[in-house]
PDB file of C-alpha atoms in Angstrom:
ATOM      1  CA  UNK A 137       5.890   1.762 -29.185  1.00 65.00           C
ATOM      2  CA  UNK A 138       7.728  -1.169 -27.700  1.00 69.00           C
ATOM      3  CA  UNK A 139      11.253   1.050 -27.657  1.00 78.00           C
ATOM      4  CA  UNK A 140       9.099   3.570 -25.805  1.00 76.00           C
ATOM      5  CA  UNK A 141       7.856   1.021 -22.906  1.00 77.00           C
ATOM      6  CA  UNK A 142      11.382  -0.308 -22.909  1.00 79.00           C
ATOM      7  CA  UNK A 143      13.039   2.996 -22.344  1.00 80.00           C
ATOM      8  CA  UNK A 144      10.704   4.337 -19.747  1.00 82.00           C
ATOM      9  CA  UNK A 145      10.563   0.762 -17.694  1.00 84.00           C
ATOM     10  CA  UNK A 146      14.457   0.631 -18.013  1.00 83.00           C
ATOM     11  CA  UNK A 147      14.355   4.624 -16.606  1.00 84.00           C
ATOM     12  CA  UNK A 148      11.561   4.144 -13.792  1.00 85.00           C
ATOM     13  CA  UNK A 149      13.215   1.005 -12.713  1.00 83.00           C
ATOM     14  CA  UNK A 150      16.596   3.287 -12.341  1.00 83.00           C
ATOM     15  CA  UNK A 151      15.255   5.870 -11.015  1.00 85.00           C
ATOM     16  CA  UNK A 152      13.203   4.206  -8.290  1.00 83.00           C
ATOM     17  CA  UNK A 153      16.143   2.544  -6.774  1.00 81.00           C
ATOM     18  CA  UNK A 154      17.715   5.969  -6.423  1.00 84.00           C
ATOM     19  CA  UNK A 155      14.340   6.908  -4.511  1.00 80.00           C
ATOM     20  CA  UNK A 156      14.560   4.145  -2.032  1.00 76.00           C
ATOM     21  CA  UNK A 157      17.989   4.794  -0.944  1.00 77.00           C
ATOM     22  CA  UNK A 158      17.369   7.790  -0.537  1.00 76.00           C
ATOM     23  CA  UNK A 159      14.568   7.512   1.911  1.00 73.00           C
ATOM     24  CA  UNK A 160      16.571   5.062   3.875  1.00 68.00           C
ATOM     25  CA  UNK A 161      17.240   1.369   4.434  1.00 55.00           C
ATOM     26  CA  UNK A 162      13.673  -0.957   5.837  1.00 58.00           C
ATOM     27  CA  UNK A 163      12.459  -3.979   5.257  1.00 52.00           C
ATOM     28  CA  UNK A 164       8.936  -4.572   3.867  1.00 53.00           C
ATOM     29  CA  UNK A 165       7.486  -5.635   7.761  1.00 55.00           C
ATOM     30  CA  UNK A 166       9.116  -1.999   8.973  1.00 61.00           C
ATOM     31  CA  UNK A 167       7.797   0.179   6.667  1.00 67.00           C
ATOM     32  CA  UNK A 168       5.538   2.771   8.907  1.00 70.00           C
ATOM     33  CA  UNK A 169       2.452   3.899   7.551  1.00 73.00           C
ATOM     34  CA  UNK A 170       3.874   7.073   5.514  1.00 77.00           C
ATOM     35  CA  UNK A 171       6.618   4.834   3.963  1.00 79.00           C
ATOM     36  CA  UNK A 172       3.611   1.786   2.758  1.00 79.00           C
ATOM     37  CA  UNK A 173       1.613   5.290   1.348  1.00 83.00           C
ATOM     38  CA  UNK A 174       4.638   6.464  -0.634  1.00 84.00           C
ATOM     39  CA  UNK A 175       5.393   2.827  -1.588  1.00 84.00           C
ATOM     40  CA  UNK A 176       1.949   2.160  -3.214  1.00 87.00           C
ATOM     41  CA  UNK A 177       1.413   5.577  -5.012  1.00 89.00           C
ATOM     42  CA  UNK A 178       5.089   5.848  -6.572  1.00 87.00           C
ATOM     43  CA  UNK A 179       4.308   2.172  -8.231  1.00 87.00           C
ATOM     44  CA  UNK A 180       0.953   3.211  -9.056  1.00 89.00           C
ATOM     45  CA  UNK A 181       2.477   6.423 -10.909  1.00 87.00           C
ATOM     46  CA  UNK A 182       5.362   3.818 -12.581  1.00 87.00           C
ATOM     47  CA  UNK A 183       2.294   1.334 -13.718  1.00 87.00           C
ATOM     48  CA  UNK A 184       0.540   4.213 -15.022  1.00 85.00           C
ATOM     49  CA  UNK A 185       3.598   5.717 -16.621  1.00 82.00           C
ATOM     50  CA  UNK A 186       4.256   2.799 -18.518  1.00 82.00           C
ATOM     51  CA  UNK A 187       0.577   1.697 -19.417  1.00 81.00           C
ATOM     52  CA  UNK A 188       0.521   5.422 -21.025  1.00 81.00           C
ATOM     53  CA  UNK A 189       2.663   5.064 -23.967  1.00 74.00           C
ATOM     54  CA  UNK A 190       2.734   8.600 -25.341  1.00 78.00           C
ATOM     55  CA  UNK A 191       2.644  10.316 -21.803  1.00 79.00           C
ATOM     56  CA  UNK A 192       5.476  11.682 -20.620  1.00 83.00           C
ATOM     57  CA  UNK A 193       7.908   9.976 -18.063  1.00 83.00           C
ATOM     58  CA  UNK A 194       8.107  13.560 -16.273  1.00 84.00           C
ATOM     59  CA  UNK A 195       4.263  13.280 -15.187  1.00 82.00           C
ATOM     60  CA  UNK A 196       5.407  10.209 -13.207  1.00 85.00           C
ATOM     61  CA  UNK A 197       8.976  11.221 -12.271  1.00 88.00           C
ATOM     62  CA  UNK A 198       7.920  14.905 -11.180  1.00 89.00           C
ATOM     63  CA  UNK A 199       5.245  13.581  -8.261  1.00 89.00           C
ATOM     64  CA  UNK A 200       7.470  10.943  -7.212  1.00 89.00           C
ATOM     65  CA  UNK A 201      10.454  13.295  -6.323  1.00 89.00           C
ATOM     66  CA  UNK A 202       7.280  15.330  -4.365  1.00 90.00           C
ATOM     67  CA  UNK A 203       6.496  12.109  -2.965  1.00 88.00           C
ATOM     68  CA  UNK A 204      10.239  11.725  -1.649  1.00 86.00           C
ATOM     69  CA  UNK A 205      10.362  15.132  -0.290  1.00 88.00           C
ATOM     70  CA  UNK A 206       7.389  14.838   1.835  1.00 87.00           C
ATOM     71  CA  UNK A 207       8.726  11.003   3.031  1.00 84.00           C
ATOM     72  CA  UNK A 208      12.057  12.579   3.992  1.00 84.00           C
ATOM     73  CA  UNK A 209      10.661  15.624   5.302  1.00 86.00           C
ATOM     74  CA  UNK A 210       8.367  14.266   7.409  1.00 83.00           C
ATOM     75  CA  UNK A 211      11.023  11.576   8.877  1.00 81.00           C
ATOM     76  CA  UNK A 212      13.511  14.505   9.673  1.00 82.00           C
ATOM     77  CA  UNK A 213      10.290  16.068  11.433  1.00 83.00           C
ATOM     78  CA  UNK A 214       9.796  12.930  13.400  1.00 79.00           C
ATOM     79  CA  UNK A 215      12.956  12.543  14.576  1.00 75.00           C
ATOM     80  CA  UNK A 216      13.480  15.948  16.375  1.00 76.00           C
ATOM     81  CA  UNK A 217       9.306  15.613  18.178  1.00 77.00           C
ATOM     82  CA  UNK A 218       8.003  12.884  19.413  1.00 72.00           C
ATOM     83  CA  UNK A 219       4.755  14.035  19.598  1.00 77.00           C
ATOM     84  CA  UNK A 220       5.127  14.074  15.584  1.00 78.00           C
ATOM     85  CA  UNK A 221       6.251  10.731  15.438  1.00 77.00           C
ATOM     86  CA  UNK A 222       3.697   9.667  17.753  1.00 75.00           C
ATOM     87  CA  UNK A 223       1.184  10.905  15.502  1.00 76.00           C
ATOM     88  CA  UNK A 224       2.564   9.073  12.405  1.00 74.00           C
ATOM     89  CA  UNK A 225       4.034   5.873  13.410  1.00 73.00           C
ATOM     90  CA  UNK A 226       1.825   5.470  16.718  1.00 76.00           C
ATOM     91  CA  UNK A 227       3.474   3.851  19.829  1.00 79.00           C
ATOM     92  CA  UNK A 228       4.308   0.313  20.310  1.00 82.00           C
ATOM     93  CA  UNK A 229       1.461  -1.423  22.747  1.00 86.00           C
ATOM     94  CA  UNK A 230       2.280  -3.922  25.896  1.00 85.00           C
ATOM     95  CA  UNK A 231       0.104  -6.653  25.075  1.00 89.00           C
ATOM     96  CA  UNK A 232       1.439  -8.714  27.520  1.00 88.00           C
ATOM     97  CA  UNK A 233       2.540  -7.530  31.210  1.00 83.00           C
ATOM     98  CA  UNK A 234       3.901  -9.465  33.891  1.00 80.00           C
ATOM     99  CA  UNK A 235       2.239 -12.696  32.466  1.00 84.00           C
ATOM    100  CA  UNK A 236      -1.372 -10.985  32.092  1.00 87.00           C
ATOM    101  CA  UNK A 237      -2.973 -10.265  28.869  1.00 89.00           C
ATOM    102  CA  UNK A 238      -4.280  -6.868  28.172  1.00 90.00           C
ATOM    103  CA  UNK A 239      -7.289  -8.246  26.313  1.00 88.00           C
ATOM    104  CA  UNK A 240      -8.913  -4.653  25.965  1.00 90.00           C
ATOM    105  CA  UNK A 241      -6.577  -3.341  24.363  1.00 89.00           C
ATOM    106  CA  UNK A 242      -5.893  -6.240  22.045  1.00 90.00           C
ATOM    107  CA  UNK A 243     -10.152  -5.549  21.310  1.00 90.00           C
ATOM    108  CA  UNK A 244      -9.072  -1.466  20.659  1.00 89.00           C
ATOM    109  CA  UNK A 245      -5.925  -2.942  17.885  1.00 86.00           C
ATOM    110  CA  UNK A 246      -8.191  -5.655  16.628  1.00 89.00           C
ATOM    111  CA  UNK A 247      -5.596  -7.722  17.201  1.00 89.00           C
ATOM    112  CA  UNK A 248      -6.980 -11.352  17.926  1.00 88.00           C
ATOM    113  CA  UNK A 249      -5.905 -14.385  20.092  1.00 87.00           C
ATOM    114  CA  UNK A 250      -4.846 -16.235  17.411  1.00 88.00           C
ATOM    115  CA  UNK A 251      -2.102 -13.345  16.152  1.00 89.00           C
ATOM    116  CA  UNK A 252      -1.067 -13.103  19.219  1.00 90.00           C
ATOM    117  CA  UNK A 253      -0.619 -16.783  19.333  1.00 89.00           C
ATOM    118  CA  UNK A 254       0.910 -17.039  15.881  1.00 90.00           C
ATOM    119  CA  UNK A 255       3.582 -14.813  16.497  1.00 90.00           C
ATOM    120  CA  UNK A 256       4.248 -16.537  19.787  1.00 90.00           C
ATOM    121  CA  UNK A 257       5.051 -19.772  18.208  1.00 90.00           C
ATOM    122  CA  UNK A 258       6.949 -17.846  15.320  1.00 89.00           C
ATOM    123  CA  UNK A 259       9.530 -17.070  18.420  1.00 87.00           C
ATOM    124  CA  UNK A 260       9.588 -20.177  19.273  1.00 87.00           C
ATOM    125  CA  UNK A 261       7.171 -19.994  22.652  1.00 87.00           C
ATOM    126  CA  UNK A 262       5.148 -23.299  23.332  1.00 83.00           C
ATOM    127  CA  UNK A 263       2.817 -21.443  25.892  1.00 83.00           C
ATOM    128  CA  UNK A 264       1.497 -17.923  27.382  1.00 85.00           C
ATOM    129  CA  UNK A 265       3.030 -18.979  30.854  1.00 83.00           C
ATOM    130  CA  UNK A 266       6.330 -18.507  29.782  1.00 86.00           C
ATOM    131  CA  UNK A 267       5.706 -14.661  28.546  1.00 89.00           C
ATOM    132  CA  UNK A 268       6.243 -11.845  30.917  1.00 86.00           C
ATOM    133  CA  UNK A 269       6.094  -8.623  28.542  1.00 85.00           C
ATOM    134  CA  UNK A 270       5.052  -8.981  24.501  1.00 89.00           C
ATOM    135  CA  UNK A 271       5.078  -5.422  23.017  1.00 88.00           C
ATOM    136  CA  UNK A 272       3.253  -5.228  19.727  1.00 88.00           C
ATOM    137  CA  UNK A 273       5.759  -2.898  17.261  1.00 84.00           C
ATOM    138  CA  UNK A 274       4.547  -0.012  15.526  1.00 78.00           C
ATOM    139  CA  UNK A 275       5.739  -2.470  12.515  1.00 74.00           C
ATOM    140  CA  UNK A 276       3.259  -5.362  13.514  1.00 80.00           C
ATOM    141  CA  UNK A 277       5.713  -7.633  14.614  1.00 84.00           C
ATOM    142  CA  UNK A 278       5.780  -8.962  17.725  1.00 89.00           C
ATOM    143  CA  UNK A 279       8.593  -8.333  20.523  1.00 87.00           C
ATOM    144  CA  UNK A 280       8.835 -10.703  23.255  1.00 89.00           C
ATOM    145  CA  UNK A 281      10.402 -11.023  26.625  1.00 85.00           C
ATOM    146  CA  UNK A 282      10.583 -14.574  28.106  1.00 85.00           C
ATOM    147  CA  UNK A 283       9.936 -15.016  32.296  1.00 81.00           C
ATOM    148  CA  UNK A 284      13.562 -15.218  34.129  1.00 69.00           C
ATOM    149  CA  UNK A 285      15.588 -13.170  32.015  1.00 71.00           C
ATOM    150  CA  UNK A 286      16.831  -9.750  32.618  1.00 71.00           C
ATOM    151  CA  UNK A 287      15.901  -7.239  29.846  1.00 75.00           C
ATOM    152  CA  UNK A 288      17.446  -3.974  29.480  1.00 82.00           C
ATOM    153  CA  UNK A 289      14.267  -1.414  30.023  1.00 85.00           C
ATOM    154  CA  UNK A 290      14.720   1.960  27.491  1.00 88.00           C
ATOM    155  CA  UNK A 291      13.993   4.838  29.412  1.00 91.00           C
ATOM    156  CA  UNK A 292      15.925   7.774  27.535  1.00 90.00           C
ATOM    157  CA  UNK A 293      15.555   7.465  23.514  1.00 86.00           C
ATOM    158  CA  UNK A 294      17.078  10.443  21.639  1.00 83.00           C
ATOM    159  CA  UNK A 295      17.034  12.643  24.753  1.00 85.00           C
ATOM    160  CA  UNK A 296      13.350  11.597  25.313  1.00 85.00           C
ATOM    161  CA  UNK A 297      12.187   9.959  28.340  1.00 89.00           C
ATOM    162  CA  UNK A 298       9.845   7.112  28.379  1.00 87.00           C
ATOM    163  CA  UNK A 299       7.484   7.768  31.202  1.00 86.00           C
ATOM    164  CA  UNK A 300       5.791   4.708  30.892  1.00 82.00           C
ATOM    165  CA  UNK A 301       8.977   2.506  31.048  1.00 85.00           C
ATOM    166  CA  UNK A 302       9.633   4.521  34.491  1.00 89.00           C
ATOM    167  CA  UNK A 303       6.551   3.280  35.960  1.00 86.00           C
ATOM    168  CA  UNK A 304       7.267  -0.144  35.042  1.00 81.00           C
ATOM    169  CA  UNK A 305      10.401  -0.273  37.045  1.00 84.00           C
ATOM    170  CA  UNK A 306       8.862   1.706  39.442  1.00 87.00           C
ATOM    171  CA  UNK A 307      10.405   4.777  39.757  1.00 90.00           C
ATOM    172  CA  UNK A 308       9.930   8.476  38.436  1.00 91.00           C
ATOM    173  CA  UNK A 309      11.652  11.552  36.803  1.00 91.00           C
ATOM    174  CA  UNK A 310      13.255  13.024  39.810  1.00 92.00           C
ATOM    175  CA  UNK A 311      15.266   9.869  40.556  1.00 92.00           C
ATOM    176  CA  UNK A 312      16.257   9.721  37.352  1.00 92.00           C
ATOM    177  CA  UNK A 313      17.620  13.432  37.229  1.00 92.00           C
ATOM    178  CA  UNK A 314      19.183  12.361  40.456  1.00 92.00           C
ATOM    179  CA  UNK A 315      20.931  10.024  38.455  1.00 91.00           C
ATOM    180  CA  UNK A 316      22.202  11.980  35.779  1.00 92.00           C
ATOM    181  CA  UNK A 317      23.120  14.551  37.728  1.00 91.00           C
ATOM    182  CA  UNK A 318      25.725  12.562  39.666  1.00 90.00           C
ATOM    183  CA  UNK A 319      27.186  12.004  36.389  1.00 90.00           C
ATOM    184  CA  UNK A 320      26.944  15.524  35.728  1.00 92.00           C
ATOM    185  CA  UNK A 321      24.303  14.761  32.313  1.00 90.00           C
ATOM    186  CA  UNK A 322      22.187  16.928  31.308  1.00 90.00           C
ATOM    187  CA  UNK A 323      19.161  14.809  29.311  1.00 89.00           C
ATOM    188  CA  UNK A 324      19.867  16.104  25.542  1.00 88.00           C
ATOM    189  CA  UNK A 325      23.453  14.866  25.549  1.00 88.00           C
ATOM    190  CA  UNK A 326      22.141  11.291  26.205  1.00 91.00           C
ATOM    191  CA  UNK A 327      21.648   9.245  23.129  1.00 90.00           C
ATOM    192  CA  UNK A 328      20.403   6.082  24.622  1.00 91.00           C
ATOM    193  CA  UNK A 329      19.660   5.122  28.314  1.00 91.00           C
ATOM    194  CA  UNK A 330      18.558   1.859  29.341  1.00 91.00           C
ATOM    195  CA  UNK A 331      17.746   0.139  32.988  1.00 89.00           C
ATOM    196  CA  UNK A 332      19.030  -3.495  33.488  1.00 85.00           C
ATOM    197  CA  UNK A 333      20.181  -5.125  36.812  1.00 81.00           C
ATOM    198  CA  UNK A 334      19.163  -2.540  38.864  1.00 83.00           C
ATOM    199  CA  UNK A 335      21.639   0.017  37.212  1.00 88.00           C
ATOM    200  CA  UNK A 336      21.048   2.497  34.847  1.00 90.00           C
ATOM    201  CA  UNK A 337      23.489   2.527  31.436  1.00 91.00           C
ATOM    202  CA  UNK A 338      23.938   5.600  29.445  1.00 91.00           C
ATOM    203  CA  UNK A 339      25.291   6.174  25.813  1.00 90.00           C
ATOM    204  CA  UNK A 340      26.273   9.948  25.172  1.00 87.00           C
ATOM    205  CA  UNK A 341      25.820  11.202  21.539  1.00 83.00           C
ATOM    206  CA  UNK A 342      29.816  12.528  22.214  1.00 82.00           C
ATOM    207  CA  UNK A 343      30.547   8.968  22.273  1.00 78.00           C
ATOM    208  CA  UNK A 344      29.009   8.197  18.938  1.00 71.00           C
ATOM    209  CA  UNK A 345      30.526   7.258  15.685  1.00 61.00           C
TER     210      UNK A 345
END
């Protein structure tokens, strides 16, 4: 019996490694909801494996490779629509913008004062005054950006564009096709495009590793 336990903790334990690289490299506070799902039920079906003596390891090891394949599949999925990932991960929140609290939709997150407070002083900020955008993370954590310092603003992600990061620096779709097309860009070769100083910085996928 004990031989048994050994083998199949000294197999799961193996085997579960190989799982998590292959469904990618994130710490614990990153994990989006789909990734804490498949987390809990594959060490449920290890526990269970190994409380089972005389079950066989395949009734654990067959519905976590399923479990895998729907992780993976669904993160490929995510990366080519945002709508998709949208859906899954949700979108981070501005809890903070230009110095004012967005208290109703702190209410709508159920995210209190006193979070928002905690995770303040985590970053090392004394008081609200000195916040001019937080932006709570699909991951929980807590982004901020400090008054008098020039942020870079992402308004092209993956050949996406972030309409509401437009808005904040005030300006729209057609002047940022303008833009790219004085750089002759069309909007799926970009990679990454970001607004900072009053200038707008592009990374091509060509120029990619």
């Amino acid at each position: 019996m004990y031989i048994n336990i050994i083998f199949k903790t000294f197999v799961l334990y193996f085997f579960i490694v190989i799982v998590y690289r292959l469904m990618g490299k994130k710490e614990v506070g990153e994990l989006s909801i789909i990734d804490l799902i498949v987390t809990i039920l594959i060490a449920e079906l290890a526990a269970i494996c190994i409380e089972k003596v005389e079950s066989s390891i395949f009734l654990s090891i067959v519905p976590i490779i399923v479990l895998v394949l729907i992780q993976i599949s669904l993160s490929y999925i995510s990366l080519k629509s945002e709508k998709i990932r949208n859906f899954i991960d949700g979108k981070p929140s501005v809890i903070i913008k230009n110095g004012k609290i967005n208290l109703t939709l702190m209410t709508k997150l159920r995210y209190g004062l006193d979070d928002l407070l905690s995770q303040l002083r985590d970053k090392g900020i004394r008081s609200l005054d000195e916040v001019e955008y937080a932006v709570l993370e699909n991951s929980g954590t807590l982004s901020v950006f400090e008054n008098g310092k020039d942020y870079p603003m992402p308004i092209i992600l993956d050949g996406e564009i972030d309409n509401q990061v437009l808005k904040e620096i005030k300006k729209d779709e057609k002047w940022l096709f303008n833009m790219l097309g004085k750089r002759n860009l069309k909007l799926e070769e970009i990679f990454y495009g970001f607004y900072k100083q009053d200038k707008l910085y592009i990374i091509k996928r060509s120029e990619l590793l």
